[in-house]
């Protein structure tokens, strides 16, 4: 009984931290300054202060320690074992150069894996809040939806890819500002943590052509072709990415030499993408009305479409949702901007509560599974 109460408390703590984060950011927005240019009022966005960021990162870092089972299991057990045994450091380097250097630095002080989990969660959330500050136009709602999604949990167990995802979130912010050098730097850093971050390079190339209608149509056709003929293009995927050991090894676990799927299909994973399907559909419906009101509208819509298709493909190959995760941040920025531009309050409320409600329930379900099946996030 006491164990169940601990699980419930930890789940409540997480959502309390999420709401506290949202309220702090809303408070910053309410204190935003106004300026007048050419007779029009503009709101100057207030960045999240460094003190606020550090406090929030300390809170989520602490949660990164207490959320896991004791002793660790599955992914956290693997990370803990490699961190606490010096002889394993070479395997960390082979799997992630970025994580290797973090562990190398931490080993100067400790071999306690709790410090590793705290550090990764701290840095992950620090990078996430930095990404928020990097966007010129973003609403606090974006952070609430982001942390309602599984994104908020990545830093607690996906130690390598979570760092890559957060770094890519920053790269998108700079990409929208046309700061290509900054974008390249953060993409490179992301790849050092997890090779799957290579997926954003063709995405960026596609986004560069977003102003041309034929290029947008071509991207949508390619995405839907991948969805329909996924089994037949798997062999091509293996050949294309064979030069990336990390990715080719992962792909080979699910495919045979001809590219046919050998893993069991899981169609229930399709339902995990419901919020992203809704965002994408609303994005297409509202495009004509909002394209001149939201900067980079077509870029956001293309990313949302990719996110939806990648999530759908996870019903064939479970790990495909990990590619979609790289787009979570810009997709929720897009969602918040669409909601802000909706003049009909009922329509806005329905949209926000539908997307937010589903995200909340999916993450709640995930947390319940983690705690009651494994004793914590694994």
Coordinates of C-alpha atoms in Angstrom, one line a residue:
X1 CA 0.0 0.0 0.0
X2 CA 2.8 2.4 1.0
X3 CA 4.6 1.6 -2.3
X4 CA 1.5 2.5 -4.3
X5 CA 1.2 5.8 -2.5
X6 CA 4.9 6.5 -3.4
X7 CA 4.1 5.8 -7.1
X8 CA 1.0 8.1 -7.0
X9 CA 3.0 10.8 -5.3
X10 CA 5.8 10.7 -7.9
X11 CA 3.3 10.9 -10.7
X12 CA 1.6 13.9 -9.0
X13 CA 5.0 15.5 -8.4
X14 CA 5.8 15.4 -12.1
X15 CA 2.6 17.1 -13.2
X16 CA 3.0 19.6 -10.4
X17 CA 6.5 20.5 -11.7
X18 CA 5.0 20.9 -15.2
X19 CA 2.2 23.2 -14.1
X20 CA 4.7 25.2 -12.0
X21 CA 6.9 25.6 -15.0
X22 CA 4.0 26.8 -17.1
X23 CA 2.8 29.3 -14.5
X24 CA 6.2 30.8 -14.1
X25 CA 6.5 31.3 -17.9
X26 CA 3.0 32.8 -18.1
X27 CA 4.0 35.2 -15.3
X28 CA 7.0 36.3 -17.4
X29 CA 4.8 36.9 -20.4
X30 CA 2.3 38.9 -18.4
X31 CA 5.2 41.2 -17.4
X32 CA 6.2 41.7 -21.0
X33 CA 6.8 45.2 -22.2
X34 CA 4.9 46.9 -25.0
X35 CA 6.4 49.1 -27.7
X36 CA 4.7 51.1 -30.4
X37 CA 5.9 51.2 -34.0
X38 CA 4.0 53.0 -36.8
X39 CA 1.0 53.3 -34.6
X40 CA 0.8 49.6 -33.8
X41 CA 1.4 47.9 -30.5
X42 CA 3.9 45.1 -30.2
X43 CA 4.7 42.9 -27.2
X44 CA 8.4 42.4 -26.5
X45 CA 8.8 38.7 -25.4
X46 CA 10.2 38.2 -21.9
X47 CA 12.8 35.5 -21.8
X48 CA 12.9 33.0 -19.0
X49 CA 15.5 34.3 -16.6
X50 CA 18.7 32.3 -16.0
X51 CA 17.8 32.0 -12.3
X52 CA 14.3 30.6 -13.1
X53 CA 15.9 28.2 -15.6
X54 CA 18.4 26.9 -13.0
X55 CA 15.8 26.4 -10.3
X56 CA 13.5 24.5 -12.7
X57 CA 16.5 22.4 -13.9
X58 CA 17.4 21.6 -10.3
X59 CA 13.8 20.4 -9.7
X60 CA 13.6 18.2 -12.9
X61 CA 17.2 17.0 -12.2
X62 CA 16.1 15.8 -8.8
X63 CA 13.1 14.1 -10.3
X64 CA 15.5 12.4 -12.8
X65 CA 17.0 10.7 -9.7
X66 CA 13.9 9.7 -7.8
X67 CA 11.8 8.6 -10.8
X68 CA 13.8 5.4 -11.5
X69 CA 13.4 2.1 -9.8
X70 CA 15.9 1.0 -7.1
X71 CA 17.8 -0.9 -8.2
X72 CA 17.8 0.4 -11.8
X73 CA 16.2 -1.6 -14.6
X74 CA 16.3 -1.8 -18.4
X75 CA 17.8 1.4 -20.0
X76 CA 18.7 3.0 -16.7
X77 CA 20.4 -0.2 -15.6
X78 CA 22.5 -0.2 -18.7
X79 CA 23.5 3.4 -18.3
X80 CA 24.2 3.0 -14.5
X81 CA 26.3 -0.2 -15.1
X82 CA 28.5 1.5 -17.7
X83 CA 28.9 4.7 -15.6
X84 CA 29.8 2.9 -12.4
X85 CA 32.3 0.5 -14.0
X86 CA 35.3 2.3 -15.4
X87 CA 36.1 -0.6 -17.7
X88 CA 32.8 0.1 -19.6
X89 CA 33.7 3.7 -20.6
X90 CA 35.0 2.5 -24.0
X91 CA 31.6 1.2 -24.9
X92 CA 30.0 4.5 -23.9
X93 CA 32.4 6.2 -26.4
X94 CA 31.4 3.8 -29.1
X95 CA 27.8 4.5 -28.6
X96 CA 27.8 8.2 -28.0
X97 CA 30.7 10.6 -28.1
X98 CA 28.7 13.3 -26.4
X99 CA 27.7 11.2 -23.4
X100 CA 31.2 9.8 -23.2
X101 CA 32.7 13.3 -22.5
X102 CA 30.0 14.0 -19.9
X103 CA 30.7 10.8 -18.1
X104 CA 34.5 11.4 -18.4
X105 CA 34.0 14.8 -16.7
X106 CA 31.7 13.4 -14.0
X107 CA 34.2 10.6 -13.3
X108 CA 36.6 13.3 -12.0
X109 CA 34.2 13.6 -9.0
X110 CA 32.1 10.5 -8.7
X111 CA 31.0 7.1 -10.1
X112 CA 27.6 7.4 -8.5
X113 CA 25.0 6.9 -11.3
X114 CA 22.5 9.1 -9.5
X115 CA 24.7 12.0 -10.4
X116 CA 24.7 11.0 -14.0
X117 CA 20.9 10.9 -14.1
X118 CA 20.7 14.2 -12.3
X119 CA 23.2 15.8 -14.7
X120 CA 21.5 14.6 -17.9
X121 CA 18.1 15.7 -16.7
X122 CA 19.5 19.1 -15.7
X123 CA 21.2 19.7 -19.0
X124 CA 18.2 18.4 -21.0
X125 CA 15.8 20.8 -19.4
X126 CA 18.4 23.6 -19.6
X127 CA 18.6 23.1 -23.4
X128 CA 14.8 22.9 -23.6
X129 CA 14.4 26.2 -21.9
X130 CA 17.2 27.7 -24.0
X131 CA 15.3 26.6 -27.1
X132 CA 12.2 28.4 -25.7
X133 CA 14.2 31.6 -25.3
X134 CA 15.7 31.3 -28.8
X135 CA 12.3 31.6 -30.5
X136 CA 11.2 35.1 -31.3
X137 CA 7.5 34.2 -31.4
X138 CA 6.3 31.4 -29.0
X139 CA 3.6 31.1 -26.5
X140 CA 3.8 29.5 -22.9
X141 CA 1.2 27.0 -24.1
X142 CA 4.0 25.4 -26.2
X143 CA 5.9 24.5 -23.1
X144 CA 2.8 23.1 -21.3
X145 CA 2.0 20.9 -24.3
X146 CA 5.6 19.9 -24.7
X147 CA 5.9 18.7 -21.1
X148 CA 2.5 17.1 -21.3
X149 CA 3.9 14.9 -24.1
X150 CA 6.4 12.2 -23.7
X151 CA 9.1 14.8 -24.4
X152 CA 9.2 15.7 -20.8
X153 CA 10.2 12.2 -19.8
X154 CA 13.0 11.6 -22.3
X155 CA 15.7 13.1 -20.1
X156 CA 15.1 10.5 -17.4
X157 CA 15.8 7.4 -19.4
X158 CA 16.9 8.2 -23.0
X159 CA 20.2 9.7 -21.9
X160 CA 21.8 9.8 -25.4
X161 CA 18.8 10.7 -27.7
X162 CA 17.2 13.1 -25.2
X163 CA 20.3 15.4 -25.5
X164 CA 20.2 15.1 -29.3
X165 CA 16.4 16.0 -29.3
X166 CA 17.0 19.1 -27.1
X167 CA 19.9 20.3 -29.2
X168 CA 17.8 19.8 -32.4
X169 CA 15.1 21.9 -30.7
X170 CA 17.6 24.8 -30.5
X171 CA 18.8 24.2 -34.0
X172 CA 15.2 24.7 -35.3
X173 CA 14.9 28.0 -33.5
X174 CA 18.1 29.3 -35.2
X175 CA 17.0 27.8 -38.5
X176 CA 13.8 29.9 -38.4
X177 CA 16.1 33.0 -37.8
X178 CA 18.2 32.1 -40.8
X179 CA 21.2 31.6 -38.6
X180 CA 22.7 28.7 -40.6
X181 CA 26.0 28.5 -38.8
X182 CA 24.3 28.2 -35.4
X183 CA 22.0 25.6 -36.9
X184 CA 24.9 23.5 -38.2
X185 CA 26.7 23.7 -34.9
X186 CA 23.7 22.4 -32.9
X187 CA 22.9 19.7 -35.4
X188 CA 26.5 18.5 -35.3
X189 CA 26.4 18.4 -31.5
X190 CA 23.2 16.4 -31.6
X191 CA 24.7 13.9 -33.9
X192 CA 27.6 13.4 -31.5
X193 CA 25.0 12.3 -28.9
X194 CA 22.8 10.1 -31.1
X195 CA 23.3 9.2 -34.8
X196 CA 19.6 9.3 -35.5
X197 CA 19.8 13.1 -35.5
X198 CA 21.0 12.7 -39.1
X199 CA 17.3 12.6 -40.0
X200 CA 17.0 16.4 -39.6
X201 CA 19.5 17.1 -42.4
X202 CA 17.1 16.0 -45.3
X203 CA 14.3 17.7 -43.3
X204 CA 16.2 21.0 -43.3
X205 CA 16.9 20.6 -47.1
X206 CA 13.2 20.1 -47.7
X207 CA 12.3 23.1 -45.5
X208 CA 14.6 25.4 -47.5
X209 CA 12.2 24.8 -50.4
X210 CA 9.0 25.5 -48.5
X211 CA 8.1 28.7 -50.4
X212 CA 7.8 26.7 -53.6
X213 CA 4.4 25.0 -53.9
X214 CA 5.7 22.1 -56.0
X215 CA 8.5 21.4 -53.5
X216 CA 5.9 21.2 -50.6
X217 CA 3.7 18.9 -52.7
X218 CA 6.7 16.8 -53.5
X219 CA 7.6 16.4 -49.8
X220 CA 4.0 15.4 -48.9
X221 CA 4.0 12.9 -51.8
X222 CA 7.3 11.4 -50.6
X223 CA 6.0 11.1 -47.0
X224 CA 2.7 9.5 -48.0
X225 CA 4.6 7.2 -50.4
X226 CA 6.7 6.1 -47.5
X227 CA 3.6 5.4 -45.5
X228 CA 1.9 3.3 -48.2
X229 CA 5.0 1.5 -49.5
X230 CA 7.0 1.3 -46.3
X231 CA 7.8 -2.4 -46.5
X232 CA 9.2 -2.1 -50.1
X233 CA 11.6 0.8 -49.3
X234 CA 13.2 -0.8 -46.2
X235 CA 15.9 -2.4 -48.3
X236 CA 16.8 1.0 -49.7
X237 CA 16.9 2.4 -46.1
X238 CA 19.4 -0.2 -45.0
X239 CA 21.7 0.4 -48.0
X240 CA 21.4 4.2 -47.6
X241 CA 22.3 4.3 -43.9
X242 CA 24.8 1.4 -43.9
X243 CA 27.7 3.8 -43.4
X244 CA 26.2 4.8 -40.0
X245 CA 26.9 1.8 -37.6
X246 CA 24.4 2.9 -34.9
X247 CA 21.5 3.3 -37.3
X248 CA 22.2 0.3 -39.5
X249 CA 22.5 -1.9 -36.4
X250 CA 19.2 -0.7 -35.1
X251 CA 17.5 -1.1 -38.5
X252 CA 18.9 -4.6 -38.9
X253 CA 17.3 -5.7 -35.7
X254 CA 13.9 -5.2 -37.3
X255 CA 14.6 -6.1 -40.9
X256 CA 16.0 -9.0 -42.9
X257 CA 18.3 -8.7 -45.8
X258 CA 15.5 -8.0 -48.3
X259 CA 14.1 -5.2 -46.1
X260 CA 11.1 -7.0 -44.9
X261 CA 9.9 -6.4 -41.4
X262 CA 10.7 -9.2 -39.0
X263 CA 9.4 -7.5 -35.8
X264 CA 5.8 -7.8 -34.6
X265 CA 3.5 -5.1 -35.8
X266 CA 2.0 -2.9 -33.1
X267 CA -1.0 -1.0 -34.4
X268 CA -1.9 0.4 -31.0
X269 CA 1.1 2.8 -31.3
X270 CA -0.9 4.7 -33.9
X271 CA -3.2 6.1 -31.2
X272 CA -0.1 7.7 -29.6
X273 CA 0.0 10.0 -32.5
X274 CA -3.5 11.4 -32.2
X275 CA -2.5 14.8 -31.0
X276 CA -0.1 15.2 -33.9
X277 CA -2.7 14.1 -36.4
X278 CA -5.1 16.6 -35.0
X279 CA -2.5 19.4 -35.2
X280 CA -1.6 18.5 -38.8
X281 CA -5.2 18.4 -39.9
X282 CA -6.0 21.7 -38.3
X283 CA -2.8 23.1 -39.8
X284 CA -4.0 22.3 -43.3
X285 CA -7.5 23.5 -42.6
X286 CA -6.3 26.8 -41.2
X287 CA -3.5 27.4 -43.7
X288 CA -5.3 29.9 -46.0
X289 CA -6.5 32.0 -43.0
X290 CA -3.3 32.0 -41.0
X291 CA -0.4 31.7 -43.5
X292 CA 0.1 35.5 -43.5
X293 CA -0.3 35.7 -39.7
X294 CA 2.2 33.1 -38.6
X295 CA 5.8 33.3 -39.9
X296 CA 7.2 30.1 -41.4
X297 CA 3.7 28.6 -41.5
X298 CA 4.5 26.1 -44.3
X299 CA 7.7 25.0 -42.6
X300 CA 5.9 24.3 -39.4
X301 CA 3.2 22.4 -41.3
X302 CA 5.8 20.3 -43.1
X303 CA 7.4 19.4 -39.8
X304 CA 4.0 18.5 -38.3
X305 CA 3.2 16.3 -41.3
X306 CA 6.6 14.5 -41.0
X307 CA 5.9 14.0 -37.3
X308 CA 2.5 12.5 -38.0
X309 CA 3.7 10.2 -40.7
X310 CA 6.7 9.0 -38.7
X311 CA 4.4 8.2 -35.8
X312 CA 2.1 6.3 -38.1
X313 CA 5.0 4.3 -39.4
X314 CA 5.8 3.2 -35.8
X315 CA 2.9 0.8 -36.1
X316 CA 5.2 -1.1 -38.5
X317 CA 8.5 -0.4 -36.8
X318 CA 8.2 0.7 -33.2
X319 CA 11.4 2.9 -33.1
X320 CA 10.2 5.2 -35.9
X321 CA 8.5 7.4 -33.3
X322 CA 12.0 8.4 -32.2
X323 CA 12.5 10.2 -35.6
X324 CA 9.2 12.0 -34.9
X325 CA 10.4 13.1 -31.5
X326 CA 12.9 15.5 -33.1
X327 CA 10.0 17.6 -34.4
X328 CA 8.0 17.7 -31.1
X329 CA 9.3 21.2 -30.1
X330 CA 8.5 23.1 -33.3
X331 CA 5.2 21.2 -33.7
X332 CA 4.1 22.5 -30.3
X333 CA 5.3 26.0 -31.1
X334 CA 3.2 25.7 -34.2
X335 CA 0.2 24.5 -32.1
X336 CA 0.5 27.4 -29.7
X337 CA 0.7 30.0 -32.5
X338 CA -2.4 28.5 -34.2
X339 CA -4.3 28.6 -30.9
X340 CA -3.3 32.2 -30.4
X341 CA -4.6 33.2 -33.8
X342 CA -8.0 31.6 -33.4
X343 CA -10.6 34.3 -32.9
X344 CA -13.4 31.9 -32.0
X345 CA -12.9 31.2 -28.2
X346 CA -14.9 27.9 -28.4
X347 CA -12.9 26.7 -31.3
X348 CA -9.7 27.7 -29.6
X349 CA -10.7 26.0 -26.3
X350 CA -11.8 22.8 -28.1
X351 CA -8.5 22.6 -30.0
X352 CA -6.3 23.3 -27.0
X353 CA -8.2 21.0 -24.6
X354 CA -8.4 18.2 -27.2
X355 CA -4.7 18.2 -28.0
X356 CA -3.6 18.9 -24.4
X357 CA -6.1 16.5 -22.9
X358 CA -4.9 13.6 -25.1
X359 CA -1.3 14.4 -24.4
X360 CA -1.9 14.5 -20.7
X361 CA -3.8 11.1 -20.7
X362 CA -1.1 9.4 -22.8
X363 CA 1.7 10.6 -20.6
X364 CA -0.3 9.7 -17.4
X365 CA -0.9 6.2 -18.8
X366 CA 2.8 5.9 -19.6
X367 CA 3.8 7.0 -16.1
X368 CA 1.4 4.5 -14.5
X369 CA 2.8 1.7 -16.7
X370 CA 6.3 2.7 -15.7
X371 CA 5.7 2.9 -12.0
X372 CA 3.4 -0.1 -11.5
X373 CA 5.2 -2.4 -14.0
X374 CA 8.8 -1.5 -13.3
X375 CA 8.7 0.5 -10.1
X376 CA 9.8 3.7 -11.9
X377 CA 10.8 5.2 -15.2
X378 CA 13.2 2.9 -17.0

